[in-house]
Amino acid sequence: MNKKEIAEIKKQFTLDRCSITRICGCYVDGEKNKKTELREAFLSLSEEEMFKYFDIFRKTLSGTVGKNLINMEFPLEQEAEGGTQNFLMKLRESKLTDDALTEAFYDKIIENYDYGENYYIILIHAVYDIPGKSSDGAEMFDASDEIYDHILCSICPVKLSKSGLHYNAETNNIEDRIRDWLVEMPDWGFLFPQFNDRSTDIHGLLYYTKNAEELRSVMMDEVFGCTTPLSAGSQRDSFNALVEETLGDDCAYDTVLEIHEKLNDLIESQKDEPEPVVLTKSEVKRLFEECGVEDEKLENFDERYELAAGEKSALVASNITNTKKFEIKTPDVVIHVAPDRADLVETRIIDGRKCLVIPMESEVELNGIRVSALNPTTDKTDEVSSESNSEEEIPF
């Protein structure tokens, strides 16, 4: 699913567009005990409750595709009788009216969800009547010829509200506030099946995680039967290791800078596209070639890539580069530069030492205080002859 398809489903979580038929819920304590359960038609809830649930459901479909939202395909064997996809199909087809299936789903979540505190499992069934679209993209609600029958699961932490004082309007007093158990925004969830090309795709699901670095491999394996992909941070670390190992002793500042500049240019050129920029093994190799990496350095590239990222893994470009800042780090100094001005920082050999050189032509601040580029006591002769005039030198 891409961001446009996700946005289309999120739009259904409003009172006037609501397509939810049924909601089920199970409140679980820190000891994995089921404390209370909910089973009812969604439209039987009060409007206040529905609005709060809508916020949770929208949040379950929020974040960056390829980072917080991950498209996952089921292995073929999981679509056979007894497989994880087969179980989810039965759950969807039951429209959450089969109590035994719903309980089995709760049990599977409780067994594999390692949290240690209270949480609330929310499961909904919805039927979206997909409107047709005209050539200009306008929705034609009278031209629908397909429905998107789906389930959405959200797992929300339930935590005790903070202690404090509050104003009691009835007594007109400031009093101790009663602490309540509050359902927070979801930590984990999924949408099944996928909504690809504005149509149902039963061969995959959309996985949500609040923390992009906690993909919960046990849940992926036991609940979905899918292989856990590399997290955003792991993709970045794998790419960095690949660059270092490929370039070896020739891992020069200018080459690494060019690699990241090309990545940022690629992301910028496709920023309006619904799909994230994804690089396969061959595309990463081509990127290195375009940045001047010698052929002899790329002889064992395929082997290095597979060791670092996996044989069939692709890397999301936004996970392996930072489009908002360029960081240069030494043991004692960290420099953050806007990506489009990274060329301001140069490397030079000065007095026999390797240095990072930054021009100081515009206003400079030190702890918020505007300072002049040169020490006022600097001798004029030194100003003219110094190689570092109007520049800051940082050894590395």
XYZ file of C-alpha atoms in Angstrom:
396
model
C 0.000 0.000 0.000
C 1.200 3.504 -0.726
C 0.409 6.719 1.126
C -2.540 7.595 -1.152
C -4.209 4.230 -0.599
C -3.597 4.467 3.149
C -5.046 7.980 3.212
C -8.177 6.734 1.399
C -8.850 4.161 4.121
C -8.101 6.663 6.906
C -10.786 8.952 5.489
C -13.400 6.338 6.361
C -12.816 6.890 10.072
C -15.254 9.769 10.349
C -18.896 9.833 11.390
C -20.264 10.655 7.931
C -18.099 8.076 6.092
C -17.987 5.332 8.718
C -18.032 1.821 7.214
C -17.299 -0.084 10.446
C -19.817 -2.823 11.129
C -18.563 -4.303 14.395
C -16.040 -3.673 17.162
C -14.529 -6.164 19.606
C -12.121 -5.415 22.413
C -10.186 -7.204 25.137
C -8.529 -5.472 28.102
C -5.451 -7.397 29.295
C -3.511 -6.772 32.506
C 0.245 -7.004 33.038
C -0.096 -10.667 34.036
C -1.716 -11.523 30.659
C -5.167 -11.974 32.212
C -8.274 -10.962 30.264
C -10.057 -8.446 32.492
C -13.028 -7.430 30.342
C -14.232 -7.778 26.748
C -16.362 -5.797 24.306
C -18.515 -7.102 21.429
C -21.068 -4.886 19.710
C -22.116 -3.032 16.598
C -19.887 -0.010 16.195
C -22.765 2.369 15.465
C -24.349 1.458 18.808
C -21.586 3.390 20.586
C -22.116 6.968 21.631
C -20.740 9.660 19.308
C -18.179 10.639 21.944
C -16.858 7.080 22.062
C -16.828 6.758 18.280
C -14.761 9.908 17.872
C -12.170 8.599 20.338
C -11.999 5.258 18.540
C -11.649 7.046 15.183
C -8.529 8.787 16.544
C -7.050 5.412 17.495
C -7.827 3.849 14.108
C -6.359 6.779 12.165
C -3.240 6.605 14.310
C -2.875 2.906 13.456
C -2.538 3.981 9.814
C -0.152 6.868 10.491
C 3.575 7.253 10.024
C 6.049 6.797 7.212
C 5.625 3.969 4.726
C 8.674 1.738 4.992
C 9.359 2.883 8.547
C 6.284 2.857 10.834
C 4.020 1.315 8.191
C 5.388 -1.818 6.554
C 3.844 -3.779 3.697
C 4.219 -7.494 4.325
C 3.453 -10.481 2.099
C 2.477 -13.886 3.446
C 4.634 -16.880 2.567
C 2.650 -19.179 0.287
C 2.401 -21.919 2.920
C 0.596 -19.545 5.309
C -2.338 -19.351 2.882
C -3.032 -23.065 3.257
C -5.472 -24.474 5.825
C -4.131 -23.808 9.312
C -1.798 -21.025 8.163
C -1.696 -17.501 9.609
C -3.210 -15.867 6.514
C -5.892 -18.543 6.412
C -6.785 -17.778 10.040
C -7.071 -14.039 9.344
C -9.251 -14.783 6.318
C -11.645 -16.764 8.517
C -11.650 -13.976 11.098
C -12.521 -11.421 8.424
C -15.200 -13.643 6.856
C -16.830 -14.125 10.270
C -17.313 -10.339 10.471
C -16.204 -10.780 14.120
C -19.420 -12.564 15.038
C -17.709 -15.906 15.745
C -16.783 -15.664 19.432
C -14.532 -18.723 19.325
C -12.443 -17.249 16.462
C -12.224 -13.888 18.195
C -11.092 -15.521 21.448
C -8.500 -17.548 19.549
C -7.175 -14.298 18.059
C -6.947 -12.671 21.501
C -5.133 -15.723 22.853
C -2.601 -15.604 20.037
C -1.920 -11.903 20.662
C -1.655 -12.330 24.438
C 0.719 -15.271 24.099
C 3.136 -13.442 21.781
C 2.800 -9.754 22.697
C 5.617 -9.088 25.167
C 4.613 -5.873 26.915
C 4.473 -6.460 30.686
C 1.844 -3.789 31.388
C -1.880 -3.334 30.794
C -3.130 -2.978 27.242
C -6.328 -2.967 25.198
C -6.742 -5.067 22.029
C -9.211 -3.451 19.622
C -10.455 -5.328 16.572
C -12.908 -3.916 14.013
C -14.571 -5.187 10.861
C -15.468 -2.740 8.086
C -16.841 -2.880 4.553
C -15.777 0.000 2.312
C -17.846 0.467 -0.843
C -15.045 1.616 -3.143
C -16.237 4.519 -5.313
C -15.140 4.701 -8.919
C -12.977 7.582 -10.073
C -13.298 9.784 -13.109
C -10.387 10.665 -15.381
C -9.714 13.800 -13.309
C -9.560 11.793 -10.074
C -12.978 12.806 -8.713
C -14.852 10.124 -6.784
C -18.019 8.748 -8.394
C -20.034 7.186 -5.591
C -22.662 5.856 -7.992
C -20.033 3.947 -9.989
C -18.844 1.540 -7.316
C -18.336 -2.055 -8.437
C -16.201 -3.470 -5.609
C -16.123 -3.551 -1.823
C -13.084 -3.671 0.454
C -13.957 -6.078 3.271
C -11.287 -5.754 5.982
C -10.296 -5.935 9.639
C -8.084 -3.550 11.597
C -6.362 -4.357 14.877
C -4.950 -1.781 17.301
C -3.118 -2.560 20.539
C -3.151 0.380 22.929
C -1.245 0.719 26.211
C -3.511 1.387 29.210
C -1.755 3.494 31.817
C -2.695 5.179 35.067
C -3.159 8.921 34.672
C -0.721 11.190 36.491
C -1.521 12.355 39.980
C -2.254 16.013 40.549
C -4.793 18.631 41.549
C -7.870 19.664 39.590
C -10.729 22.137 39.802
C -14.057 20.617 40.903
C -16.806 22.782 39.405
C -19.494 21.219 41.615
C -17.751 22.125 44.885
C -15.901 25.121 43.469
C -12.698 23.778 45.010
C -9.207 22.739 43.968
C -9.000 19.058 44.915
C -6.934 15.921 44.495
C -7.624 14.426 41.065
C -8.843 10.853 40.888
C -6.382 8.744 38.898
C -7.930 6.747 36.055
C -6.718 4.035 33.718
C -6.427 5.732 30.327
C -6.324 4.074 26.908
C -3.449 5.649 24.981
C -2.726 5.812 21.261
C -1.746 2.451 19.704
C 1.675 0.939 20.081
C 1.112 -1.755 17.434
C -1.472 -2.805 14.867
C -2.247 -4.087 11.399
C -4.710 -3.813 8.511
C -5.771 -6.971 6.661
C -5.999 -7.486 3.770
C -3.991 -4.864 1.912
C -5.719 -2.214 -0.186
C -3.523 -2.199 -3.290
C -4.413 -0.349 -6.498
C -7.722 0.514 -4.780
C -8.586 -3.168 -4.617
C -8.437 -6.040 -2.107
C -5.139 -7.948 -1.921
C -5.514 -10.950 0.383
C -1.848 -11.913 0.009
C -0.504 -9.201 2.271
C -1.165 -6.895 5.208
C -0.094 -3.455 6.390
C 1.838 -3.576 9.655
C 2.006 -0.612 12.067
C 4.525 0.019 14.831
C 4.782 3.210 16.859
C 8.484 2.612 17.489
C 10.127 1.950 14.131
C 13.006 0.166 15.853
C 10.757 -2.313 17.686
C 9.274 -4.477 14.958
C 8.445 -7.335 17.380
C 9.796 -10.289 15.410
C 7.927 -12.804 17.594
C 4.600 -11.217 16.654
C 5.535 -11.186 12.970
C 6.539 -14.829 13.070
C 3.782 -16.281 15.257
C 0.807 -14.075 14.374
C 1.563 -13.473 10.681
C 4.117 -16.143 9.768
C 6.195 -13.470 8.007
C 9.941 -12.829 8.092
C 10.840 -9.714 10.070
C 12.283 -7.051 7.723
C 15.133 -4.748 8.636
C 14.031 -1.814 10.767
C 14.739 1.738 9.589
C 17.756 1.972 11.889
C 19.066 -1.428 10.807
C 18.752 -0.404 7.150
C 20.816 2.700 7.873
C 23.463 0.720 9.785
C 23.628 -1.926 7.057
C 24.036 0.714 4.358
C 26.759 2.519 6.318
C 28.634 -0.755 6.827
C 28.272 -1.529 3.119
C 29.772 1.841 2.157
C 32.696 1.434 4.554
C 33.451 -2.153 3.527
C 33.138 -1.437 -0.196
C 35.349 1.651 -0.175
C 37.801 0.340 2.417
C 40.773 2.654 2.960
C 39.470 4.868 0.129
C 36.309 5.816 2.051
C 36.877 9.496 1.311
C 34.783 12.377 2.630
C 33.952 13.646 -0.871
C 32.757 10.227 -2.078
C 30.475 9.673 0.909
C 29.154 13.225 0.545
C 28.332 12.591 -3.118
C 26.525 9.333 -2.279
C 24.259 11.107 0.190
C 23.715 14.074 -2.104
C 22.543 11.743 -4.879
C 20.245 9.939 -2.445
C 18.745 13.250 -1.321
C 18.304 14.371 -4.927
C 16.535 11.098 -5.725
C 14.159 11.494 -2.767
C 13.473 15.137 -3.684
C 12.724 14.280 -7.312
C 10.080 11.745 -6.225
C 8.678 13.489 -3.163
C 5.238 13.836 -4.740
C 5.023 10.158 -5.659
C 2.810 7.941 -3.445
C 5.441 5.196 -3.258
C 8.614 5.617 -1.180
C 11.956 5.472 -3.004
C 13.254 1.919 -2.628
C 16.718 0.764 -3.727
C 17.396 -2.830 -4.711
C 20.843 -4.409 -4.619
C 21.515 -3.536 -8.283
C 20.351 0.058 -7.776
C 22.668 0.547 -4.788
C 25.543 -0.794 -6.873
C 24.699 1.606 -9.692
C 24.625 4.476 -7.174
C 28.156 3.605 -6.084
C 29.307 3.458 -9.713
C 27.825 6.896 -10.425
C 29.728 8.293 -7.433
C 33.057 7.130 -8.856
C 33.622 3.931 -6.883
C 36.169 1.911 -8.859
C 35.217 -1.381 -10.507
C 37.751 -3.343 -8.471
C 36.023 -2.130 -5.291
C 32.723 -3.502 -6.568
C 33.961 -6.990 -7.477
C 32.514 -8.542 -4.295
C 29.643 -6.080 -3.953
C 26.829 -8.649 -4.231
C 28.306 -10.767 -1.460
C 28.850 -7.737 0.793
C 25.310 -6.491 0.177
C 23.743 -9.838 1.045
C 25.791 -10.082 4.245
C 24.853 -6.549 5.280
C 21.196 -6.325 4.237
C 20.045 -9.764 3.144
C 19.778 -11.479 -0.217
C 16.334 -10.157 -1.158
C 16.193 -7.023 0.994
C 15.659 -3.601 -0.507
C 16.540 -0.356 1.256
C 14.134 2.557 1.652
C 16.096 5.670 0.660
C 14.615 7.839 3.429
C 15.830 5.274 5.983
C 19.472 5.392 4.910
C 19.970 9.138 4.526
C 18.795 12.218 6.372
C 17.212 14.799 4.096
C 16.997 17.399 6.879
C 20.573 17.562 8.079
C 24.065 16.412 7.211
C 26.077 15.314 10.247
C 29.860 15.396 10.439
C 31.270 13.872 13.597
C 34.714 13.660 15.167
C 35.492 12.317 18.669
C 35.213 15.850 20.068
C 33.068 17.834 17.635
C 29.716 17.291 15.918
C 28.715 19.553 13.011
C 25.188 19.719 11.568
C 24.880 21.214 8.097
C 21.837 21.732 5.873
C 22.064 19.021 3.172
C 22.018 21.579 0.351
C 25.014 23.404 1.920
C 27.170 20.393 2.787
C 29.669 21.657 0.192
C 30.615 24.449 2.629
C 32.641 21.971 4.647
C 35.972 21.054 3.055
C 38.814 18.743 4.022
C 42.378 20.092 3.948
C 45.834 19.308 5.252
C 46.923 22.305 7.348
C 50.249 22.329 9.184
C 50.449 18.598 8.612
C 47.058 17.880 10.191
C 43.842 16.712 8.493
C 41.229 19.424 9.067
C 37.612 20.186 8.337
C 37.399 23.759 7.072
C 34.226 25.853 7.347
C 34.050 29.371 5.810
C 32.984 32.067 8.290
C 31.762 34.643 5.788
C 28.366 35.342 7.358
C 27.140 35.889 10.902
C 28.552 33.497 13.498
C 27.116 32.810 16.951
C 28.781 31.245 19.975
C 26.236 30.043 22.556
C 23.759 32.515 21.088
C 26.202 35.463 21.068
C 27.104 37.036 17.737
C 30.878 37.055 17.325
C 33.257 38.387 14.693
C 35.034 35.941 12.448
C 38.488 37.169 13.458
C 40.067 37.943 16.796
C 40.350 41.772 16.928
C 43.924 41.488 18.216
C 45.014 39.491 15.187
C 48.005 41.121 13.485
C 47.125 42.502 10.049
C 50.105 40.689 8.552
C 48.807 37.433 9.958
C 45.365 38.187 8.478
C 46.791 38.406 5.007
C 49.158 35.457 5.219
C 47.079 33.026 7.257
C 45.700 30.131 5.220
C 42.734 29.898 7.586
C 41.621 33.552 7.276
C 37.812 33.739 7.725
C 37.652 30.000 8.102
C 37.246 27.691 11.067
C 39.624 24.728 11.189
C 38.664 21.548 13.002
C 41.319 18.794 13.140
C 40.194 15.215 12.706
